[in-house]
CSV table of C-alpha atoms in Angstrom, one decimal:
chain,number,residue,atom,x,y,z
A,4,UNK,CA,95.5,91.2,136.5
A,5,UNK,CA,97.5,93.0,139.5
A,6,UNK,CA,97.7,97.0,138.9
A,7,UNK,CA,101.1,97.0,139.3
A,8,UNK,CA,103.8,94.9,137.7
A,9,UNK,CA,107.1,95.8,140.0
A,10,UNK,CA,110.8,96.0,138.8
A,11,UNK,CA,114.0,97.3,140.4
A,12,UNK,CA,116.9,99.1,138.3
A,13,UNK,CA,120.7,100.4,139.6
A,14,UNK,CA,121.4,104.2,138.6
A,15,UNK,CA,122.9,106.7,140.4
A,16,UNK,CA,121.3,105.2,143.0
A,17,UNK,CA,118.7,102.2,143.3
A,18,UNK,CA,115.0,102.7,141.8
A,19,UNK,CA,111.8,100.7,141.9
A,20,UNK,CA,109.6,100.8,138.9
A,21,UNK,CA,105.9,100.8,139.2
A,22,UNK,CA,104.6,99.8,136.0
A,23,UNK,CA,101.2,100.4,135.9
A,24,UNK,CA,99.1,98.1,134.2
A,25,UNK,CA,95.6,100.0,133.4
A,26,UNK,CA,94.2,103.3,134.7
A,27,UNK,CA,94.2,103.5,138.3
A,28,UNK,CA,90.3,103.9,139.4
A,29,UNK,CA,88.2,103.5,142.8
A,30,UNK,CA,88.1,99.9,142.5
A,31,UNK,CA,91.9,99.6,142.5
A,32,UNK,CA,93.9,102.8,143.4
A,33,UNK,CA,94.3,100.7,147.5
A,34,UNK,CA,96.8,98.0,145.8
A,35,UNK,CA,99.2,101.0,144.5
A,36,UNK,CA,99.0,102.8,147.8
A,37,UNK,CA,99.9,99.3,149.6
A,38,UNK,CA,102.6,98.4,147.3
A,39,UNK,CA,104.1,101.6,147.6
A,40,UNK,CA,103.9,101.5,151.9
A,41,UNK,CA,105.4,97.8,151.4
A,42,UNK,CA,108.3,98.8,149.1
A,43,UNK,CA,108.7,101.9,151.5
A,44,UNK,CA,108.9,99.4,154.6
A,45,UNK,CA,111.0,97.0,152.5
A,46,UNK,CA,113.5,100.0,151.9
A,47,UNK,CA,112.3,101.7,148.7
A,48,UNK,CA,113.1,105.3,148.8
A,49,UNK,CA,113.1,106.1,144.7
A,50,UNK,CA,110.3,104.9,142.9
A,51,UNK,CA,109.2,105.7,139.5
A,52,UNK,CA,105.9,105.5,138.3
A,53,UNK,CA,105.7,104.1,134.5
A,54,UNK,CA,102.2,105.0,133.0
A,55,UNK,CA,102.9,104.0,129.6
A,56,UNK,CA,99.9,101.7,129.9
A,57,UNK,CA,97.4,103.7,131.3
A,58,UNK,CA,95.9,107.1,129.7
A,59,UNK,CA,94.4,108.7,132.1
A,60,UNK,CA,93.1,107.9,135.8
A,61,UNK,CA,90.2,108.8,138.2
A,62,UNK,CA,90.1,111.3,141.1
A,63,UNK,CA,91.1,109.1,143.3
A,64,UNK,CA,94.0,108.1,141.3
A,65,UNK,CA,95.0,111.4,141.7
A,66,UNK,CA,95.2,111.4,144.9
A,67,UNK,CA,96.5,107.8,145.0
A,68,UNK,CA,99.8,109.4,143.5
A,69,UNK,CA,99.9,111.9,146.3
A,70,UNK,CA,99.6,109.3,149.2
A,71,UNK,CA,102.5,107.7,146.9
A,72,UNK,CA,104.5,110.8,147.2
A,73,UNK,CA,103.9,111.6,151.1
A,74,UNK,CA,104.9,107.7,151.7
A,75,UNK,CA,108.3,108.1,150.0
A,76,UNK,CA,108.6,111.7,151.6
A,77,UNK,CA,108.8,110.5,155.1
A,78,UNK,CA,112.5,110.1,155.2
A,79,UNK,CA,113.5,113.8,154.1
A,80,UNK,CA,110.0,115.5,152.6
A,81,UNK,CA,112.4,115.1,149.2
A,82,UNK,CA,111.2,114.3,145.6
A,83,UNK,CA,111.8,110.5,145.5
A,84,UNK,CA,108.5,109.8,143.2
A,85,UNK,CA,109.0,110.6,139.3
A,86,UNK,CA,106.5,109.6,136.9
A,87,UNK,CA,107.4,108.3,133.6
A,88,UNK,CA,105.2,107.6,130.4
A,89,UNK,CA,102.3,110.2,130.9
A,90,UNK,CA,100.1,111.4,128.3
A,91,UNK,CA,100.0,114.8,127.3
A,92,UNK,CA,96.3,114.8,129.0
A,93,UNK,CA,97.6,113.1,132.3
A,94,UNK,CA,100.5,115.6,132.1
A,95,UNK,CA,98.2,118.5,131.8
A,96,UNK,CA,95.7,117.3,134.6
A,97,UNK,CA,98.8,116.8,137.0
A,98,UNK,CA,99.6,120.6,136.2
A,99,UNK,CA,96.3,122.1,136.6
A,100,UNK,CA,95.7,120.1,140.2
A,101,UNK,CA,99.2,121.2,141.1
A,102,UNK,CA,100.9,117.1,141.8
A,103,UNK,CA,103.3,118.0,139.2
A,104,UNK,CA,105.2,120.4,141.8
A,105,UNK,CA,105.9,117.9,144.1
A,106,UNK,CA,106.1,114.7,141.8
């Protein structure tokens, strides 16, 4: 099963949707980090992370997200990555590691 499952929506402006399928780990956290550089080079510039299906990630998931963020940053250095669907516990770690000032 691919980590990501991808979908596009039309808001205020356009948004890609990232749905995660299960926690993003060592053996896997390379195949978000490429999908986000190829929706970046395909013209993504709003993407939302949906981690409804995963509870919690590794480390380097962690820091998956942040590569995320610096991708979709190139353009202006604005906050183009939102993250949807966190648990309280995933909510908390992105607090106390500090991603949730930037994402």
């Amino acid at each position: 099963m691919a980590l990501v499952e991808i979908s596009q929506t039309q808001g205020r402006v356009p948004v890609t949707v990232f749905h995660l399928q299960e926690r993003v780990h060592l053996g896997n956290f390379s195949e978000l980090e490429s999908a986000a550089q190829k929706a970046y080079e395909d013209g993504t510039r709003n993407l939302v992370i949906d981690m409804s299906r995963t509870d919690t990630m590794t480390s380097i998931g962690l820091r998956a997200l942040v590569v995320v963020h610096k991708i979709l940053a190139k353009s202006d250095s604005g906050r183009h990555l939102k993250v949807a669907g966190a648990t309280a516990v995933m909510r908390e770690i992105m607090q106390v590691t500090g991603i949730s000032q930037f994402i």
